[in-house]
Tab-separated table of C-alpha atoms in Angstrom:
chain	number	residue	atom	x	y	z
A	1	MET	CA	58.936	50.215	9.299
A	2	TRP	CA	56.455	49.500	12.061
A	3	HIS	CA	53.334	51.641	12.090
A	4	ALA	CA	51.000	52.745	14.833
A	5	ILE	CA	48.213	55.267	15.172
A	6	GLY	CA	48.430	57.345	18.343
A	7	GLN	CA	45.473	58.576	20.305
A	8	ARG	CA	45.300	61.120	23.095
A	9	TRP	CA	43.067	60.578	26.069
A	10	LYS	CA	42.108	63.026	28.748
A	11	TRP	CA	41.005	62.202	32.250
A	12	VAL	CA	38.157	64.467	33.385
A	13	ARG	CA	37.512	64.773	37.094
A	14	SER	CA	34.276	66.095	38.469
A	15	ARG	CA	32.501	66.357	41.791
A	16	HIS	CA	28.967	65.218	42.354
A	17	ARG	CA	26.692	65.694	45.285
A	18	PRO	CA	26.436	62.692	47.574
A	19	GLY	CA	23.669	60.367	46.569
A	20	ARG	CA	22.745	57.693	44.111
A	21	ILE	CA	23.339	58.362	40.432
A	22	ARG	CA	21.200	56.500	37.964
A	23	LEU	CA	22.660	55.727	34.554
A	24	THR	CA	20.903	54.581	31.441
A	25	GLY	CA	21.982	51.408	29.632
A	26	ARG	CA	23.746	53.472	26.995
A	27	GLN	CA	25.618	55.479	29.647
A	28	TRP	CA	26.727	52.294	31.408
A	29	GLY	CA	28.004	50.900	28.099
A	30	ALA	CA	29.953	54.060	27.372
A	31	LEU	CA	31.413	54.073	30.878
A	32	VAL	CA	32.590	50.459	30.664
A	33	ALA	CA	34.170	51.041	27.249
A	34	PHE	CA	35.950	54.144	28.491
A	35	ALA	CA	37.231	52.382	31.612
A	36	ALA	CA	38.611	49.468	29.606
A	37	THR	CA	40.395	51.826	27.230
A	38	ALA	CA	41.769	53.873	30.116
A	39	VAL	CA	43.324	50.774	31.670
A	40	VAL	CA	45.025	49.889	28.387
A	41	VAL	CA	46.391	53.409	27.971
A	42	ALA	CA	47.468	53.643	31.603
A	43	VAL	CA	49.848	50.702	31.277
A	44	GLY	CA	51.170	51.954	27.927
A	45	LEU	CA	49.955	49.004	25.886
A	46	GLY	CA	47.514	48.826	23.038
A	47	VAL	CA	46.013	46.058	20.981
A	48	PRO	CA	48.785	43.814	19.584
A	49	HIS	CA	49.656	44.305	15.937
A	50	THR	CA	50.709	41.545	13.568
A	51	ALA	CA	54.261	41.662	12.229
A	52	SER	CA	54.600	42.532	8.551
A	53	PRO	CA	55.609	39.718	6.181
A	54	VAL	CA	59.320	39.540	5.410
A	55	PRO	CA	60.223	39.626	1.689
A	56	ALA	CA	61.088	36.152	0.419
A	57	VAL	CA	64.366	37.393	-1.082
A	58	SER	CA	65.512	38.663	2.341
A	59	VAL	CA	64.683	35.332	3.927
A	60	GLU	CA	66.613	33.377	1.307
A	61	ARG	CA	69.635	35.646	1.674
A	62	ALA	CA	69.557	35.211	5.444
A	63	ARG	CA	69.349	31.419	5.117
A	64	ALA	CA	72.313	31.421	2.756
A	65	SER	CA	74.295	33.748	5.025
A	66	LEU	CA	73.537	31.629	8.085
A	67	ALA	CA	74.787	28.520	6.291
A	68	ARG	CA	78.105	30.290	5.634
A	69	LEU	CA	78.666	31.662	9.149
A	70	ARG	CA	81.417	30.171	11.241
A	71	VAL	CA	79.854	28.222	14.101
A	72	ILE	CA	81.428	27.807	17.535
A	73	GLU	CA	80.246	25.297	20.095
A	74	ARG	CA	79.039	27.881	22.607
A	75	ARG	CA	79.334	31.535	23.468
A	76	PRO	CA	82.616	32.122	25.308
A	77	ALA	CA	82.517	33.038	28.988
A	78	HIS	CA	81.730	36.733	29.193
A	79	ASP	CA	84.814	38.929	29.374
A	80	ARG	CA	84.611	40.823	32.657
A	81	ASP	CA	86.793	43.565	31.150
A	82	TYR	CA	84.029	44.458	28.688
A	83	HIS	CA	82.558	47.931	29.046
A	84	ARG	CA	80.062	49.862	26.931
A	85	ASP	CA	82.560	52.667	26.273
A	86	ALA	CA	84.617	50.235	24.181
A	87	PHE	CA	82.042	50.867	21.442
A	88	GLY	CA	82.456	54.637	21.661
A	89	PRO	CA	80.214	57.375	23.046
A	90	ALA	CA	76.595	56.229	23.145
A	91	TRP	CA	74.680	57.179	19.976
A	92	THR	CA	77.458	59.284	18.519
A	93	ASP	CA	76.819	60.809	15.097
A	94	ASP	CA	80.525	60.634	14.276
A	95	VAL	CA	80.429	57.266	12.512
A	96	ASP	CA	80.779	55.956	8.972
A	97	VAL	CA	77.412	54.208	8.632
A	98	VAL	CA	74.012	55.150	7.236
A	99	GLY	CA	72.858	58.254	9.115
A	100	GLY	CA	76.315	59.084	10.397
A	101	GLY	CA	77.301	62.741	10.130
A	102	ASN	CA	73.739	63.956	9.537
A	103	SER	CA	73.707	66.280	12.588
A	104	CYS	CA	71.350	63.963	14.521
A	105	ASP	CA	72.533	61.438	17.084
A	106	THR	CA	71.810	57.775	16.386
A	107	ARG	CA	69.005	57.495	18.957
A	108	ASP	CA	67.093	60.312	17.274
A	109	ASP	CA	67.685	58.745	13.857
A	110	ILE	CA	66.150	55.438	14.978
A	111	LEU	CA	63.217	57.088	16.755
A	112	ALA	CA	62.450	59.066	13.597
A	113	ARG	CA	62.646	55.913	11.474
A	114	ASP	CA	60.521	53.724	13.730
A	115	ILE	CA	57.894	56.234	14.932
A	116	PRO	CA	56.308	57.535	11.722
A	117	GLY	CA	54.167	60.650	11.959
A	118	ALA	CA	55.809	61.763	15.201
A	119	VAL	CA	55.825	65.373	16.396
A	120	ARG	CA	59.277	66.926	15.894
A	121	ILE	CA	61.258	69.575	17.769
A	122	ARG	CA	64.729	71.100	17.541
A	123	THR	CA	67.240	69.974	20.171
A	124	THR	CA	70.973	70.352	20.654
A	125	ALA	CA	71.423	66.776	19.410
A	126	CYS	CA	69.132	66.965	16.376
A	127	PRO	CA	67.346	69.731	14.433
A	128	GLU	CA	64.289	67.477	13.907
A	129	ALA	CA	64.221	65.256	16.972
A	130	VAL	CA	61.138	63.216	17.846
A	131	ALA	CA	59.172	64.987	20.577
A	132	SER	CA	56.249	62.595	20.891
A	133	GLY	CA	54.506	59.795	19.071
A	134	THR	CA	53.375	56.196	19.315
A	135	LEU	CA	55.649	53.246	18.659
A	136	THR	CA	54.454	49.776	17.759
A	137	SER	CA	57.109	47.687	19.484
A	138	PRO	CA	58.242	44.980	17.059
A	139	TYR	CA	59.042	42.688	19.996
A	140	THR	CA	55.483	42.649	21.374
A	141	GLY	CA	53.291	44.132	18.648
A	142	ARG	CA	51.852	46.569	21.187
A	143	SER	CA	51.675	50.352	21.131
A	144	VAL	CA	53.887	52.399	23.432
A	145	ALA	CA	53.512	56.148	23.936
A	146	PHE	CA	56.736	58.134	23.594
A	147	ARG	CA	57.199	61.632	24.961
A	148	ARG	CA	60.594	63.290	25.199
A	149	GLY	CA	61.582	63.895	28.793
A	150	ARG	CA	60.472	61.760	31.695
A	151	GLY	CA	58.412	59.462	29.476
A	152	SER	CA	61.191	58.817	26.968
A	153	ALA	CA	62.444	55.716	28.805
A	154	ALA	CA	59.285	53.843	27.783
A	155	VAL	CA	60.893	53.459	24.342
A	156	GLN	CA	64.463	52.201	24.145
A	157	ILE	CA	66.863	51.452	21.305
A	158	ASP	CA	67.938	47.816	21.188
A	159	HIS	CA	71.047	46.381	19.579
A	160	ILE	CA	69.629	43.324	17.827
A	161	VAL	CA	73.053	41.690	18.035
A	162	PRO	CA	73.981	42.800	21.569
A	163	LEU	CA	77.246	44.682	22.010
A	164	ALA	CA	78.410	42.314	24.764
A	165	TYR	CA	77.653	39.294	22.554
A	166	ALA	CA	79.601	40.850	19.683
A	167	TRP	CA	82.484	41.551	22.059
A	168	ASP	CA	82.560	37.947	23.259
A	169	MET	CA	82.357	36.637	19.697
A	170	GLY	CA	85.272	38.669	18.332
A	171	ALA	CA	84.619	42.410	18.456
A	172	ALA	CA	87.121	42.717	21.294
A	173	SER	CA	89.855	42.509	18.655
A	174	TRP	CA	88.365	45.239	16.424
A	175	GLY	CA	89.622	48.775	16.189
A	176	GLY	CA	87.655	51.620	17.726
A	177	PRO	CA	86.088	52.938	14.474
A	178	ARG	CA	84.688	49.498	13.566
A	179	ARG	CA	83.183	49.069	17.028
A	180	ARG	CA	81.608	52.548	16.880
A	181	SER	CA	80.106	51.739	13.493
A	182	PHE	CA	78.703	48.455	14.804
A	183	ALA	CA	77.094	50.180	17.790
A	184	ASN	CA	75.425	52.809	15.605
A	185	ASP	CA	74.557	50.847	12.472
A	186	PRO	CA	70.792	51.219	11.792
A	187	ALA	CA	70.739	47.642	10.477
A	188	ASN	CA	71.478	46.494	14.031
A	189	LEU	CA	69.079	48.825	15.842
A	190	ALA	CA	65.370	48.903	16.608
A	191	ALA	CA	63.157	51.086	18.783
A	192	VAL	CA	61.367	48.739	21.197
A	193	ASP	CA	59.422	48.735	24.443
A	194	ALA	CA	61.539	49.107	27.574
A	195	ALA	CA	60.389	45.857	29.204
A	196	SER	CA	61.494	43.731	26.237
A	197	ASN	CA	64.840	45.472	25.966
A	198	GLN	CA	65.563	44.961	29.656
A	199	SER	CA	64.383	41.342	29.530
A	200	LYS	CA	66.691	40.603	26.612
A	201	SER	CA	69.744	42.355	28.102
A	202	ASP	CA	72.764	40.916	26.216
A	203	ALA	CA	71.239	37.501	25.503
A	204	GLU	CA	71.814	35.646	22.240
A	205	PRO	CA	68.923	33.963	20.330
A	206	ALA	CA	69.403	30.636	22.130
A	207	ARG	CA	68.455	32.387	25.382
A	208	TRP	CA	66.053	35.081	24.186
A	209	MET	CA	63.703	35.683	21.280
A	210	PRO	CA	61.024	38.393	20.981
A	211	PRO	CA	57.765	37.639	22.845
A	212	LEU	CA	55.859	38.186	19.589
A	213	ARG	CA	56.423	34.918	17.714
A	214	ALA	CA	55.240	36.538	14.483
A	215	PHE	CA	58.387	38.710	14.618
A	216	HIS	CA	60.831	35.810	14.967
A	217	CYS	CA	61.386	35.652	11.228
A	218	GLN	CA	62.298	39.338	10.904
A	219	TYR	CA	64.451	39.174	14.035
A	220	ALA	CA	66.368	36.175	12.689
A	221	VAL	CA	66.874	37.842	9.311
A	222	GLN	CA	68.325	40.953	10.935
A	223	PHE	CA	70.471	39.031	13.435
A	224	VAL	CA	72.022	36.885	10.708
A	225	THR	CA	72.492	39.831	8.346
A	226	VAL	CA	74.433	41.785	10.970
A	227	LEU	CA	76.644	38.823	11.919
A	228	ALA	CA	77.473	38.252	8.261
A	229	ALA	CA	78.121	41.928	7.538
A	230	TYR	CA	80.623	42.215	10.395
A	231	GLY	CA	82.202	38.774	10.020
A	232	LEU	CA	81.095	37.476	13.408
A	233	PRO	CA	80.515	33.779	14.146
A	234	VAL	CA	77.412	32.324	15.789
A	235	ASP	CA	77.190	29.927	18.715
A	236	ALA	CA	75.710	26.507	17.860
A	237	PRO	CA	72.597	26.751	20.081
A	238	SER	CA	71.729	30.160	18.596
A	239	ARG	CA	72.365	28.841	15.077
A	240	ASP	CA	69.718	26.187	15.688
A	241	THR	CA	67.283	28.805	17.042
A	242	LEU	CA	67.841	31.015	14.024
A	243	VAL	CA	67.392	28.108	11.606
A	244	ASN	CA	64.016	27.336	13.163
A	245	ALA	CA	63.011	30.988	13.139
A	246	LEU	CA	63.812	31.261	9.425
A	247	LYS	CA	61.714	28.151	8.788
A	248	SER	CA	58.744	30.041	10.224
A	249	CYS	CA	58.977	32.760	7.577
């Protein structure tokens, strides 16, 4: 889906005797290049990548679906009774959607889909879980290193149509199985950088769109497709945002 090439870098520490060290022009050039690369790697970001073109047929389907969606004036006031558990256990494999029942939890399924070429290991949640790799976050176009364990929080799984938004727009009336399917449907999920996911929170398109403008088209296509598939309406301000995003395709 989104591709990235990972690189491993090693910091080498050494001790030198006190005194002045003279470097040649070539050595200075190498040192500057290494330092610049080290800074990029240290903050977990690489050179931005350009979003892949979206197939014209997908764009046309999304435009047609958006035109058919029920539109409400604004998103209702958030229901304070909403809680994440209403959509079932996080990343449960016990769902009737693509990937459900395959012996891997949903998080591992999405990591495997969105981090191609990753190193795999066996865990209690998945026999071929992603151990490490490099994600190109679709929301920023930048590379993020993933390593299972302490570093795993650098990559998070985002609900493109947020669960809280879905709840406010009608999912509160759904049965438990439908809500669990919605929360674990790969069509509504993407592995992204942590900062973008936290910045978005549960915001609808009128209040948040990916920082990478080149990804607005794909984001709009997926947002509309999920709303249509689950029979959810769209708020008028977000409808306008999505219309403009689809015009950019």
